[in-house]
PDB file of C-alpha atoms in Angstrom:
ATOM      1  CA  SER A   1       0.004   0.124   0.005  1.00 65.00           C
ATOM      2  CA  PHE A   2       2.918   2.280   0.593  1.00 78.00           C
ATOM      3  CA  GLY A   3       4.801   1.473  -2.603  1.00 80.00           C
ATOM      4  CA  LEU A   4       7.438  -0.481  -0.619  1.00 84.00           C
ATOM      5  CA  ALA A   5       8.722  -3.952  -0.627  1.00 87.00           C
ATOM      6  CA  ARG A   6       6.510  -6.175   1.535  1.00 88.00           C
ATOM      7  CA  GLN A   7       9.534  -7.686   3.121  1.00 91.00           C
ATOM      8  CA  ARG A   8      10.023  -4.393   5.006  1.00 91.00           C
ATOM      9  CA  VAL A   9       7.389  -5.446   7.498  1.00 92.00           C
ATOM     10  CA  LEU A  10       9.902  -7.873   8.764  1.00 93.00           C
ATOM     11  CA  ILE A  11      11.770  -5.056  10.230  1.00 94.00           C
ATOM     12  CA  TYR A  12       8.875  -4.638  12.631  1.00 94.00           C
ATOM     13  CA  ALA A  13       7.876  -8.260  13.019  1.00 93.00           C
ATOM     14  CA  TRP A  14      11.359  -9.478  13.784  1.00 94.00           C
ATOM     15  CA  HIS A  15      12.532  -6.536  15.780  1.00 95.00           C
ATOM     16  CA  PRO A  16      13.753  -7.835  19.172  1.00 95.00           C
ATOM     17  CA  LEU A  17      12.031  -5.045  21.104  1.00 95.00           C
ATOM     18  CA  VAL A  18       8.669  -5.858  19.475  1.00 95.00           C
ATOM     19  CA  VAL A  19       9.014  -9.666  20.093  1.00 94.00           C
ATOM     20  CA  TRP A  20       9.892  -9.153  23.701  1.00 93.00           C
ATOM     21  CA  GLU A  21       7.650  -6.344  24.780  1.00 93.00           C
ATOM     22  CA  PHE A  22       4.510  -7.384  22.829  1.00 93.00           C
ATOM     23  CA  ALA A  23       4.791 -11.168  22.150  1.00 88.00           C
ATOM     24  CA  GLY A  24       6.542 -11.767  25.542  1.00 87.00           C
ATOM     25  CA  SER A  25       4.951  -9.165  27.907  1.00 88.00           C
ATOM     26  CA  GLY A  26       1.756  -7.972  26.168  1.00 89.00           C
ATOM     27  CA  HIS A  27       2.199  -4.278  26.578  1.00 91.00           C
ATOM     28  CA  LEU A  28      -0.875  -2.356  25.253  1.00 91.00           C
ATOM     29  CA  ASP A  29       1.428  -0.166  23.136  1.00 93.00           C
ATOM     30  CA  ALA A  30       0.911  -2.544  20.397  1.00 94.00           C
ATOM     31  CA  ILE A  31      -2.677  -1.345  20.233  1.00 96.00           C
ATOM     32  CA  ALA A  32      -1.472   2.254  19.820  1.00 96.00           C
ATOM     33  CA  ILE A  33       1.023   1.127  16.990  1.00 96.00           C
ATOM     34  CA  ALA A  34      -2.018  -0.419  15.120  1.00 96.00           C
ATOM     35  CA  PHE A  35      -4.059   2.708  15.175  1.00 97.00           C
ATOM     36  CA  ILE A  36      -0.970   4.593  13.989  1.00 97.00           C
ATOM     37  CA  ALA A  37      -0.526   2.305  11.124  1.00 95.00           C
ATOM     38  CA  LEU A  38      -4.119   2.878  10.169  1.00 96.00           C
ATOM     39  CA  ALA A  39      -3.719   6.543  10.432  1.00 96.00           C
ATOM     40  CA  LEU A  40      -0.624   6.400   8.229  1.00 95.00           C
ATOM     41  CA  LEU A  41      -2.642   4.444   5.698  1.00 94.00           C
ATOM     42  CA  ALA A  42      -5.676   6.375   5.857  1.00 95.00           C
ATOM     43  CA  HIS A  43      -3.663   9.629   5.147  1.00 94.00           C
ATOM     44  CA  ARG A  44      -2.099   7.941   2.142  1.00 92.00           C
ATOM     45  CA  LYS A  45      -5.644   7.188   0.704  1.00 91.00           C
ATOM     46  CA  ASN A  46      -6.678  10.866   1.524  1.00 91.00           C
ATOM     47  CA  ALA A  47      -9.297   9.728   4.099  1.00 94.00           C
ATOM     48  CA  ASP A  48      -9.021  12.716   6.412  1.00 94.00           C
ATOM     49  CA  ILE A  49     -11.812  11.580   8.688  1.00 96.00           C
ATOM     50  CA  ALA A  50     -10.475   8.040   9.061  1.00 97.00           C
ATOM     51  CA  THR A  51      -7.065   9.566   9.643  1.00 96.00           C
ATOM     52  CA  GLY A  52      -8.468  11.608  12.556  1.00 96.00           C
ATOM     53  CA  VAL A  53     -10.297   8.699  14.063  1.00 97.00           C
ATOM     54  CA  ALA A  54      -7.330   6.335  13.937  1.00 97.00           C
ATOM     55  CA  LEU A  55      -4.915   8.954  15.379  1.00 97.00           C
ATOM     56  CA  ALA A  56      -7.301   9.653  18.172  1.00 97.00           C
ATOM     57  CA  GLY A  57      -7.567   5.807  18.850  1.00 96.00           C
ATOM     58  CA  ALA A  58      -3.803   5.834  19.142  1.00 96.00           C
ATOM     59  CA  THR A  59      -3.766   8.858  21.457  1.00 95.00           C
ATOM     60  CA  LEU A  60      -6.356   7.356  23.660  1.00 93.00           C
ATOM     61  CA  VAL A  61      -4.022   4.438  24.451  1.00 92.00           C
ATOM     62  CA  LYS A  62      -0.830   6.436  24.585  1.00 91.00           C
ATOM     63  CA  PHE A  63      -0.285  10.353  24.627  1.00 90.00           C
ATOM     64  CA  PHE A  64       2.664  10.194  22.418  1.00 92.00           C
ATOM     65  CA  PRO A  65       1.007   9.730  18.926  1.00 95.00           C
ATOM     66  CA  LEU A  66      -0.609  13.162  19.382  1.00 95.00           C
ATOM     67  CA  VAL A  67       2.479  14.640  18.148  1.00 96.00           C
ATOM     68  CA  LEU A  68       1.901  13.085  14.662  1.00 96.00           C
ATOM     69  CA  LEU A  69      -1.023  15.347  14.005  1.00 95.00           C
ATOM     70  CA  PRO A  70       1.076  18.114  12.275  1.00 94.00           C
ATOM     71  CA  ALA A  71       2.412  15.459   9.991  1.00 94.00           C
ATOM     72  CA  LEU A  72      -0.916  14.091   8.927  1.00 94.00           C
ATOM     73  CA  TYR A  73      -2.889  17.384   8.918  1.00 93.00           C
ATOM     74  CA  LYS A  74      -3.703  18.853   5.570  1.00 87.00           C
ATOM     75  CA  ARG A  75      -3.547  22.646   5.536  1.00 83.00           C
ATOM     76  CA  TRP A  76      -6.964  24.279   5.833  1.00 84.00           C
ATOM     77  CA  SER A  77      -8.754  21.058   6.142  1.00 87.00           C
ATOM     78  CA  TRP A  78     -11.183  20.690   9.167  1.00 92.00           C
ATOM     79  CA  LYS A  79     -11.994  17.108   8.827  1.00 95.00           C
ATOM     80  CA  LEU A  80      -9.110  15.462  10.594  1.00 95.00           C
ATOM     81  CA  PRO A  81      -8.934  17.792  13.603  1.00 95.00           C
ATOM     82  CA  LEU A  82     -12.808  17.555  13.957  1.00 96.00           C
ATOM     83  CA  ALA A  83     -12.790  13.808  13.709  1.00 96.00           C
ATOM     84  CA  PHE A  84      -9.925  13.597  16.179  1.00 97.00           C
ATOM     85  CA  THR A  85     -11.637  15.862  18.660  1.00 96.00           C
ATOM     86  CA  ILE A  86     -14.887  14.158  18.514  1.00 97.00           C
ATOM     87  CA  THR A  87     -13.343  10.612  18.909  1.00 97.00           C
ATOM     88  CA  ILE A  88     -11.486  11.838  21.949  1.00 94.00           C
ATOM     89  CA  VAL A  89     -14.649  13.358  23.538  1.00 93.00           C
ATOM     90  CA  VAL A  90     -16.981  10.537  22.789  1.00 94.00           C
ATOM     91  CA  ALA A  91     -14.442   8.023  24.120  1.00 92.00           C
ATOM     92  CA  TYR A  92     -14.051   9.871  27.349  1.00 88.00           C
ATOM     93  CA  LEU A  93     -17.810  10.583  27.927  1.00 88.00           C
ATOM     94  CA  PRO A  94     -18.531   7.236  29.639  1.00 86.00           C
ATOM     95  CA  TYR A  95     -15.810   8.027  32.230  1.00 83.00           C
ATOM     96  CA  LEU A  96     -16.810  11.632  33.093  1.00 80.00           C
ATOM     97  CA  SER A  97     -19.404  10.408  35.688  1.00 81.00           C
ATOM     98  CA  VAL A  98     -16.466   9.769  38.055  1.00 80.00           C
ATOM     99  CA  GLY A  99     -15.282  13.370  37.651  1.00 76.00           C
ATOM    100  CA  PRO A 100     -12.459  14.815  35.323  1.00 72.00           C
ATOM    101  CA  ARG A 101      -9.773  14.152  37.804  1.00 73.00           C
ATOM    102  CA  ALA A 102     -10.681  10.568  38.184  1.00 71.00           C
ATOM    103  CA  ALA A 103     -11.098  10.079  34.512  1.00 70.00           C
ATOM    104  CA  ILE A 104      -7.382  10.536  34.103  1.00 71.00           C
ATOM    105  CA  GLY A 105      -6.623   7.720  36.393  1.00 71.00           C
ATOM    106  CA  TYR A 106      -3.097   7.428  37.857  1.00 64.00           C
ATOM    107  CA  LEU A 107      -1.655  10.015  35.631  1.00 70.00           C
ATOM    108  CA  PRO A 108      -0.645  12.505  38.389  1.00 66.00           C
ATOM    109  CA  GLY A 109       0.830   9.709  40.593  1.00 67.00           C
ATOM    110  CA  TYR A 110       2.705   8.360  37.553  1.00 64.00           C
ATOM    111  CA  ALA A 111       4.182  11.622  36.611  1.00 64.00           C
ATOM    112  CA  ASN A 112       5.736  12.016  40.185  1.00 65.00           C
ATOM    113  CA  GLU A 113       6.667   8.396  40.219  1.00 60.00           C
ATOM    114  CA  GLN A 114       8.673   8.541  37.031  1.00 61.00           C
ATOM    115  CA  GLY A 115      10.489  11.603  37.878  1.00 61.00           C
ATOM    116  CA  LEU A 116       8.658  13.958  35.568  1.00 66.00           C
ATOM    117  CA  ILE A 117       8.166  16.526  38.371  1.00 67.00           C
ATOM    118  CA  SER A 118      11.714  16.403  39.811  1.00 69.00           C
ATOM    119  CA  GLY A 119      13.196  16.304  36.157  1.00 71.00           C
ATOM    120  CA  ASP A 120      15.228  13.075  36.710  1.00 73.00           C
ATOM    121  CA  GLN A 121      13.243  11.526  33.938  1.00 78.00           C
ATOM    122  CA  PHE A 122      14.581  13.780  31.122  1.00 87.00           C
ATOM    123  CA  TYR A 123      18.033  12.901  29.971  1.00 90.00           C
ATOM    124  CA  VAL A 124      18.412  16.357  28.245  1.00 91.00           C
ATOM    125  CA  LEU A 125      17.750  18.061  31.433  1.00 89.00           C
ATOM    126  CA  SER A 126      20.229  15.834  33.218  1.00 88.00           C
ATOM    127  CA  LEU A 127      22.932  16.688  30.727  1.00 90.00           C
ATOM    128  CA  ALA A 128      22.266  20.266  31.072  1.00 88.00           C
ATOM    129  CA  ARG A 129      22.519  19.948  34.888  1.00 86.00           C
ATOM    130  CA  LYS A 130      25.794  18.145  34.430  1.00 86.00           C
ATOM    131  CA  LEU A 131      27.129  20.929  32.023  1.00 86.00           C
ATOM    132  CA  PHE A 132      25.673  24.028  33.677  1.00 82.00           C
ATOM    133  CA  GLY A 133      25.040  22.985  37.205  1.00 75.00           C
ATOM    134  CA  ALA A 134      22.242  21.367  39.088  1.00 73.00           C
ATOM    135  CA  ASN A 135      20.335  24.657  39.368  1.00 79.00           C
ATOM    136  CA  VAL A 136      18.585  24.104  35.939  1.00 83.00           C
ATOM    137  CA  PRO A 137      14.889  24.041  36.880  1.00 86.00           C
ATOM    138  CA  THR A 138      12.564  21.432  35.535  1.00 85.00           C
ATOM    139  CA  ALA A 139      10.138  24.269  34.387  1.00 87.00           C
ATOM    140  CA  ALA A 140      12.834  25.669  32.198  1.00 88.00           C
ATOM    141  CA  PHE A 141      13.219  22.248  30.500  1.00 90.00           C
ATOM    142  CA  ILE A 142       9.528  21.786  30.052  1.00 90.00           C
ATOM    143  CA  ILE A 143       9.262  25.216  28.342  1.00 93.00           C
ATOM    144  CA  PHE A 144      12.296  24.453  26.275  1.00 93.00           C
ATOM    145  CA  ALA A 145      10.709  21.117  25.151  1.00 93.00           C
ATOM    146  CA  PHE A 146       7.476  22.694  24.388  1.00 94.00           C
ATOM    147  CA  VAL A 147       9.080  25.420  22.324  1.00 96.00           C
ATOM    148  CA  LEU A 148      11.268  23.053  20.353  1.00 96.00           C
ATOM    149  CA  MET A 149       8.457  20.686  19.582  1.00 95.00           C
ATOM    150  CA  SER A 150       6.239  23.595  18.573  1.00 95.00           C
ATOM    151  CA  ALA A 151       8.959  24.885  16.109  1.00 96.00           C
ATOM    152  CA  ILE A 152       9.298  21.277  14.593  1.00 95.00           C
ATOM    153  CA  ALA A 153       5.479  21.145  14.355  1.00 95.00           C
ATOM    154  CA  ALA A 154       5.392  24.558  12.684  1.00 94.00           C
ATOM    155  CA  TRP A 155       8.100  23.641  10.329  1.00 93.00           C
ATOM    156  CA  VAL A 156       6.235  20.406   9.313  1.00 92.00           C
ATOM    157  CA  LEU A 157       3.041  22.320   8.860  1.00 90.00           C
ATOM    158  CA  LEU A 158       4.817  25.036   6.448  1.00 87.00           C
ATOM    159  CA  ARG A 159       6.652  22.543   4.348  1.00 81.00           C
ATOM    160  CA  ASP A 160       5.372  21.243   1.065  1.00 70.00           C
ATOM    161  CA  ARG A 161       3.592  17.904   1.340  1.00 68.00           C
ATOM    162  CA  GLY A 162       4.101  16.129  -1.731  1.00 69.00           C
ATOM    163  CA  GLY A 163       4.588  12.356  -2.063  1.00 73.00           C
ATOM    164  CA  ASP A 164       5.536  10.431   1.111  1.00 80.00           C
ATOM    165  CA  SER A 165       7.059  13.428   2.860  1.00 88.00           C
ATOM    166  CA  TYR A 166       4.640  12.915   5.668  1.00 91.00           C
ATOM    167  CA  LEU A 167       6.302   9.807   6.624  1.00 92.00           C
ATOM    168  CA  LYS A 168       9.650  11.461   7.175  1.00 92.00           C
ATOM    169  CA  ARG A 169       8.121  14.220   9.084  1.00 93.00           C
ATOM    170  CA  ALA A 170       6.237  11.753  11.240  1.00 95.00           C
ATOM    171  CA  VAL A 171       9.529  10.056  11.947  1.00 95.00           C
ATOM    172  CA  LEU A 172      11.067  13.377  12.872  1.00 95.00           C
ATOM    173  CA  LEU A 173       8.325  14.157  15.328  1.00 96.00           C
ATOM    174  CA  ALA A 174       8.108  10.793  16.928  1.00 96.00           C
ATOM    175  CA  THR A 175      11.754  10.670  17.562  1.00 96.00           C
ATOM    176  CA  ALA A 176      12.044  14.066  18.880  1.00 96.00           C
ATOM    177  CA  VAL A 177       9.374  13.669  21.598  1.00 95.00           C
ATOM    178  CA  THR A 178      10.703  10.298  22.547  1.00 95.00           C
ATOM    179  CA  ILE A 179      14.186  11.750  22.984  1.00 94.00           C
ATOM    180  CA  LEU A 180      12.926  14.757  24.911  1.00 93.00           C
ATOM    181  CA  PHE A 181      10.756  12.632  27.192  1.00 89.00           C
ATOM    182  CA  ALA A 182      13.426   9.891  27.617  1.00 87.00           C
ATOM    183  CA  PRO A 183      11.063   6.971  28.810  1.00 86.00           C
ATOM    184  CA  HIS A 184      12.206   5.067  31.887  1.00 84.00           C
ATOM    185  CA  PHE A 185      11.056   1.817  30.274  1.00 87.00           C
ATOM    186  CA  SER A 186      12.061   0.196  27.039  1.00 91.00           C
ATOM    187  CA  TRP A 187       8.636  -0.552  25.681  1.00 92.00           C
ATOM    188  CA  TYR A 188       7.949   3.071  25.366  1.00 92.00           C
ATOM    189  CA  PHE A 189      10.520   2.970  22.474  1.00 95.00           C
ATOM    190  CA  ALA A 190       8.415   0.343  20.590  1.00 95.00           C
ATOM    191  CA  TRP A 191       6.148   2.910  18.702  1.00 95.00           C
ATOM    192  CA  LEU A 192       9.326   4.038  16.914  1.00 96.00           C
ATOM    193  CA  VAL A 193       9.886   0.671  15.375  1.00 96.00           C
ATOM    194  CA  PRO A 194       7.133   0.813  12.670  1.00 95.00           C
ATOM    195  CA  PHE A 195       8.742   4.027  11.224  1.00 95.00           C
ATOM    196  CA  LEU A 196      11.844   1.836  10.469  1.00 95.00           C
ATOM    197  CA  CYS A 197       9.853  -0.101   7.717  1.00 94.00           C
ATOM    198  CA  PHE A 198       9.677   3.386   5.947  1.00 93.00           C
ATOM    199  CA  MET A 199      13.043   4.958   7.039  1.00 92.00           C
ATOM    200  CA  PRO A 200      15.502   2.068   7.989  1.00 93.00           C
ATOM    201  CA  LEU A 201      17.910   4.393   9.826  1.00 94.00           C
ATOM    202  CA  VAL A 202      20.831   2.713  11.547  1.00 95.00           C
ATOM    203  CA  SER A 203      20.509   5.386  14.373  1.00 96.00           C
ATOM    204  CA  LEU A 204      16.823   4.590  14.857  1.00 96.00           C
ATOM    205  CA  PHE A 205      17.472   0.962  14.919  1.00 96.00           C
ATOM    206  CA  TYR A 206      20.109   1.317  17.554  1.00 97.00           C
ATOM    207  CA  LEU A 207      17.893   3.475  19.722  1.00 96.00           C
ATOM    208  CA  THR A 208      15.100   1.083  19.785  1.00 96.00           C
ATOM    209  CA  ALA A 209      17.161  -2.029  20.131  1.00 95.00           C
ATOM    210  CA  ALA A 210      19.556  -0.525  22.715  1.00 94.00           C
ATOM    211  CA  SER A 211      16.507   0.490  24.900  1.00 93.00           C
ATOM    212  CA  PHE A 212      16.819  -2.879  26.611  1.00 91.00           C
ATOM    213  CA  VAL A 213      19.625  -1.289  28.534  1.00 89.00           C
ATOM    214  CA  LEU A 214      16.865   0.338  30.557  1.00 87.00           C
ATOM    215  CA  TYR A 215      16.086  -3.099  32.031  1.00 86.00           C
ATOM    216  CA  GLY A 216      19.387  -2.510  34.116  1.00 81.00           C
ATOM    217  CA  THR A 217      17.551   0.117  36.169  1.00 74.00           C
ATOM    218  CA  TRP A 218      14.311   0.317  38.029  1.00 66.00           C
ATOM    219  CA  LEU A 219      12.251   2.855  40.002  1.00 59.00           C
ATOM    220  CA  GLY A 220      14.367   4.385  42.855  1.00 61.00           C
ATOM    221  CA  ASP A 221      17.717   4.363  41.010  1.00 70.00           C
ATOM    222  CA  THR A 222      19.904   7.447  41.607  1.00 74.00           C
ATOM    223  CA  PRO A 223      20.074  10.301  39.004  1.00 75.00           C
ATOM    224  CA  ASN A 224      23.715   9.378  38.225  1.00 80.00           C
ATOM    225  CA  GLN A 225      22.841   5.667  37.531  1.00 82.00           C
ATOM    226  CA  MET A 226      19.959   6.816  35.219  1.00 83.00           C
ATOM    227  CA  PHE A 227      22.462   9.186  33.632  1.00 87.00           C
ATOM    228  CA  ARG A 228      25.002   6.575  32.842  1.00 87.00           C
ATOM    229  CA  LEU A 229      22.375   4.266  31.315  1.00 88.00           C
ATOM    230  CA  ASN A 230      20.681   6.891  29.317  1.00 90.00           C
ATOM    231  CA  SER A 231      24.140   8.145  27.952  1.00 92.00           C
ATOM    232  CA  PHE A 232      24.862   4.597  26.661  1.00 93.00           C
ATOM    233  CA  LEU A 233      21.393   4.884  24.878  1.00 93.00           C
ATOM    234  CA  TYR A 234      21.393   8.375  23.507  1.00 95.00           C
ATOM    235  CA  VAL A 235      25.008   9.308  22.788  1.00 95.00           C
ATOM    236  CA  PRO A 236      25.723   6.509  20.270  1.00 96.00           C
ATOM    237  CA  PHE A 237      22.329   7.330  18.753  1.00 96.00           C
ATOM    238  CA  ALA A 238      23.368  10.901  18.268  1.00 96.00           C
ATOM    239  CA  LEU A 239      26.609  10.023  16.771  1.00 96.00           C
ATOM    240  CA  LEU A 240      25.092   7.516  14.238  1.00 96.00           C
ATOM    241  CA  LEU A 241      22.495   9.985  13.350  1.00 96.00           C
ATOM    242  CA  VAL A 242      25.150  12.723  12.521  1.00 96.00           C
ATOM    243  CA  VAL A 243      27.169  10.222  10.560  1.00 96.00           C
ATOM    244  CA  GLU A 244      23.966   9.192   8.628  1.00 95.00           C
ATOM    245  CA  LEU A 245      23.029  12.789   7.896  1.00 93.00           C
ATOM    246  CA  LEU A 246      26.637  13.569   6.665  1.00 94.00           C
ATOM    247  CA  VAL A 247      26.776  10.562   4.278  1.00 93.00           C
ATOM    248  CA  LYS A 248      23.198  11.491   2.929  1.00 88.00           C
ATOM    249  CA  ARG A 249      24.484  15.042   2.455  1.00 88.00           C
ATOM    250  CA  ARG A 250      27.581  13.947   0.680  1.00 89.00           C
ATOM    251  CA  ARG A 251      25.663  11.577  -1.571  1.00 86.00           C
ATOM    252  CA  SER A 252      23.228  14.237  -2.566  1.00 81.00           C
ATOM    253  CA  ALA A 253      26.093  16.619  -3.481  1.00 81.00           C
ATOM    254  CA  ALA A 254      27.704  13.733  -5.526  1.00 80.00           C
ATOM    255  CA  ILE A 255      24.473  13.140  -7.318  1.00 78.00           C
ATOM    256  CA  GLY A 256      24.052  16.750  -8.184  1.00 67.00           C
ATOM    257  CA  ALA A 257      27.643  17.347  -9.234  1.00 63.00           C
ATOM    258  CA  PRO A 258      28.734  17.443 -12.918  1.00 62.00           C
ATOM    259  CA  GLY A 259      29.671  14.174 -14.092  1.00 57.00           C
ATOM    260  CA  SER A 260      27.730  12.187 -11.538  1.00 52.00           C
ATOM    261  CA  GLN A 261      26.419   8.933 -12.341  1.00 52.00           C
ATOM    262  CA  ASN A 262      23.261   8.473 -14.523  1.00 51.00           C
ATOM    263  CA  ASN A 263      20.438   6.015 -13.743  1.00 46.00           C
ATOM    264  CA  CYS A 264      22.569   3.218 -15.174  1.00 46.00           C
ATOM    265  CA  GLY A 265      25.330   3.854 -12.774  1.00 46.00           C
ATOM    266  CA  ILE A 266      27.652   5.100 -15.469  1.00 45.00           C
ATOM    267  CA  ALA A 267      29.472   8.374 -15.104  1.00 46.00           C
ATOM    268  CA  ALA A 268      27.882  10.980 -17.712  1.00 46.00           C
ATOM    269  CA  PRO A 269      30.690  13.043 -19.282  1.00 48.00           C
ATOM    270  CA  GLU A 270      30.259  16.883 -19.277  1.00 48.00           C
ATOM    271  CA  MET A 271      29.021  18.318 -22.476  1.00 44.00           C
ATOM    272  CA  THR A 272      31.533  20.670 -23.937  1.00 47.00           C
ATOM    273  CA  THR A 273      30.785  23.753 -25.958  1.00 46.00           C
ATOM    274  CA  GLY A 274      31.719  21.972 -29.247  1.00 47.00           C
ATOM    275  CA  SER A 275      29.368  19.184 -28.600  1.00 45.00           C
ATOM    276  CA  GLN A 276      26.528  21.444 -27.800  1.00 46.00           C
ATOM    277  CA  GLU A 277      27.143  23.172 -31.196  1.00 46.00           C
ATOM    278  CA  SER A 278      26.942  19.939 -32.894  1.00 45.00           C
ATOM    279  CA  LEU A 279      23.752  19.005 -31.338  1.00 41.00           C
ATOM    280  CA  GLU A 280      22.321  22.325 -32.214  1.00 44.00           C
ATOM    281  CA  ARG A 281      23.365  21.957 -35.834  1.00 41.00           C
TER     282      ARG A 281
END
């Protein structure tokens, strides 16, 4: 359906994180991934309402998929956001009888338990505290993360939307929010695995596969312990990503350079002035 080789689905099906966390542990993130796949497929078929409903389904399971909205939204179209909003509201209506606070369940306690309040959860914040001192407030990082994600979302919304560019932008949004949030448990990285089928990046594969290192910790570990484990996860990812971007840029420059290879892989000679005149005659 996406014009790609069917074998690419094996990247997801055989990924060790997917096998371990879903087939082995049964985490419900698999449901969110199913809805994300439906949303991507519906967007490809220009079904805005179905895209909104599917994306809302994913967001109702996990909050992360919400960031994909800018990548799937068609400028000046009301169908997707309306379908998304209605689906969220209708799904929450049966639970509002217990009150708005009770409807969100254990979310406030989870935020405190996971170090979201203290900031210990966030690797980027921990790195900033290491570099600039421990006085960097959590609120400052939250504002920074919000501004950064807003800037990425604005860039995505303002860019041209031809072809399958929405897939690349979805990968960008999903990866950015995951890195900023820096989940404490490896299964939170599993929602990135389907995007490897569209963009098989070595850096992204490392990030998802190496997330198993987080099993070396648990709640109650010291900030220094978490920082060391997260460094093993994020520093190689960043280095691999930089290398991939440099290689891609170099290849793009080589393709656009005079004398670059043609579609047959043969170097095309530059046309001289004499040969141009001969063609004109």
